[in-house]
């Protein structure tokens, strides 16, 4: 079972409740904790995230981002905080002015996990092996 760790800066100009909502819009099973202007949380559930990837039809993009972020038994990526507030997954490679939501997924066999979690697609349809 994967472990998901989320971290997100909360700047003085931001409402912590809105940042919490952004995180929970994507990972509703996380109970974020605010400490020293950093919101953190963990979950083992990626169900909602997976549903959103399929609903938004971004499986290929997600697969690419997850594969690119592999290091050992983890993969790390960033998401746009404003898009998450609107309930959308938007991957970003760079830090933005308002910060990003950083996500680390750990699994025993990370490549196999990614293959199953974000399968290849052909003409928008999942390729089932």
XYZ file of C-alpha atoms in Angstrom:
129
model
C 0.000 0.000 0.000
C 1.467 3.395 -0.957
C 2.115 6.141 1.550
C 1.387 9.689 0.404
C 3.059 12.657 2.099
C 1.916 16.172 1.255
C 3.640 19.447 2.170
C 2.542 22.929 1.261
C 3.741 26.360 2.409
C 1.172 28.715 3.883
C 2.259 32.300 3.313
C 1.230 35.153 5.644
C -1.025 36.568 2.911
C -2.950 33.279 2.615
C -5.897 31.984 4.567
C -4.778 28.646 6.080
C -8.307 27.274 5.675
C -8.164 27.892 1.921
C -4.800 26.144 1.686
C -6.260 23.239 3.679
C -9.203 23.129 1.258
C -6.813 23.024 -1.720
C -4.978 20.041 -0.251
C -8.169 18.237 0.759
C -9.803 18.822 -2.640
C -7.196 16.465 -4.097
C -6.491 14.276 -1.059
C -9.714 14.261 1.013
C -8.440 11.567 3.402
C -5.617 13.774 4.685
C -6.048 15.727 7.882
C -3.530 18.524 7.261
C -1.556 19.967 10.171
C -0.257 23.554 10.123
C 3.092 24.128 11.821
C 5.513 27.017 11.196
C 3.718 28.161 8.034
C 3.926 24.661 6.529
C 0.918 22.421 6.044
C 1.664 18.692 6.103
C -0.321 15.492 6.019
C -0.226 11.800 5.161
C -2.615 9.230 3.740
C -2.580 5.778 2.211
C -5.507 6.584 -0.072
C -5.063 7.745 -3.649
C -8.612 6.902 -4.695
C -9.826 10.474 -5.229
C -6.578 11.481 -6.950
C -6.953 8.522 -9.333
C -10.587 9.411 -10.039
C -9.618 13.001 -10.834
C -6.815 11.888 -13.194
C -9.324 9.858 -15.164
C -12.060 12.489 -15.034
C -9.647 15.172 -16.271
C -8.222 12.724 -18.837
C -4.618 13.357 -17.772
C -3.395 9.778 -17.307
C -0.523 10.159 -19.780
C 0.619 13.398 -18.172
C 0.346 11.919 -14.677
C 2.275 8.830 -15.737
C 5.033 10.966 -17.220
C 5.267 13.173 -14.109
C 5.261 10.186 -11.741
C 7.944 8.371 -13.756
C 10.113 11.483 -13.990
C 9.962 12.015 -10.214
C 11.176 8.503 -9.273
C 14.038 8.268 -6.791
C 14.530 4.921 -5.057
C 11.181 3.680 -3.777
C 9.525 7.122 -4.040
C 8.178 9.514 -6.612
C 7.812 13.232 -5.974
C 5.901 15.897 -7.865
C 4.386 19.350 -7.409
C 0.902 20.620 -8.078
C -0.456 24.113 -8.526
C -2.111 25.252 -5.301
C -4.696 27.486 -7.017
C -5.813 24.716 -9.372
C -6.125 22.341 -6.406
C -8.320 24.897 -4.645
C -10.642 24.611 -7.667
C -10.494 20.802 -7.406
C -8.237 20.334 -10.440
C -4.922 18.528 -10.730
C -2.323 20.708 -12.426
C 1.263 19.523 -12.297
C 4.041 22.091 -12.194
C 7.798 21.733 -12.349
C 8.679 25.069 -10.879
C 7.798 26.755 -7.652
C 5.189 29.447 -8.116
C 4.771 32.767 -6.350
C 2.132 31.316 -4.017
C 3.985 28.042 -3.611
C 3.078 24.557 -4.691
C 1.713 21.437 -3.117
C 4.560 18.924 -2.940
C 3.570 15.265 -2.988
C 5.757 12.242 -2.285
C 4.396 8.752 -2.877
C 6.350 5.839 -1.395
C 5.793 2.225 -2.438
C 7.803 -1.000 -2.226
C 8.102 -1.211 -6.013
C 7.507 2.351 -7.232
C 7.753 1.633 -10.969
C 5.239 -1.220 -10.732
C 2.960 0.991 -8.661
C 3.076 3.760 -11.295
C 2.431 1.237 -14.105
C -0.747 0.136 -12.339
C -1.836 3.518 -10.963
C -1.333 5.512 -14.177
C -1.447 3.008 -17.039
C -0.519 3.815 -20.616
C -3.314 4.948 -22.876
C -4.047 4.680 -26.587
C -6.496 7.209 -28.024
C -7.453 8.157 -24.479
C -8.307 4.593 -23.414
C -6.341 2.691 -20.801
C -4.180 -0.108 -22.155
C -4.860 -3.108 -19.963
C -2.185 -5.779 -19.952
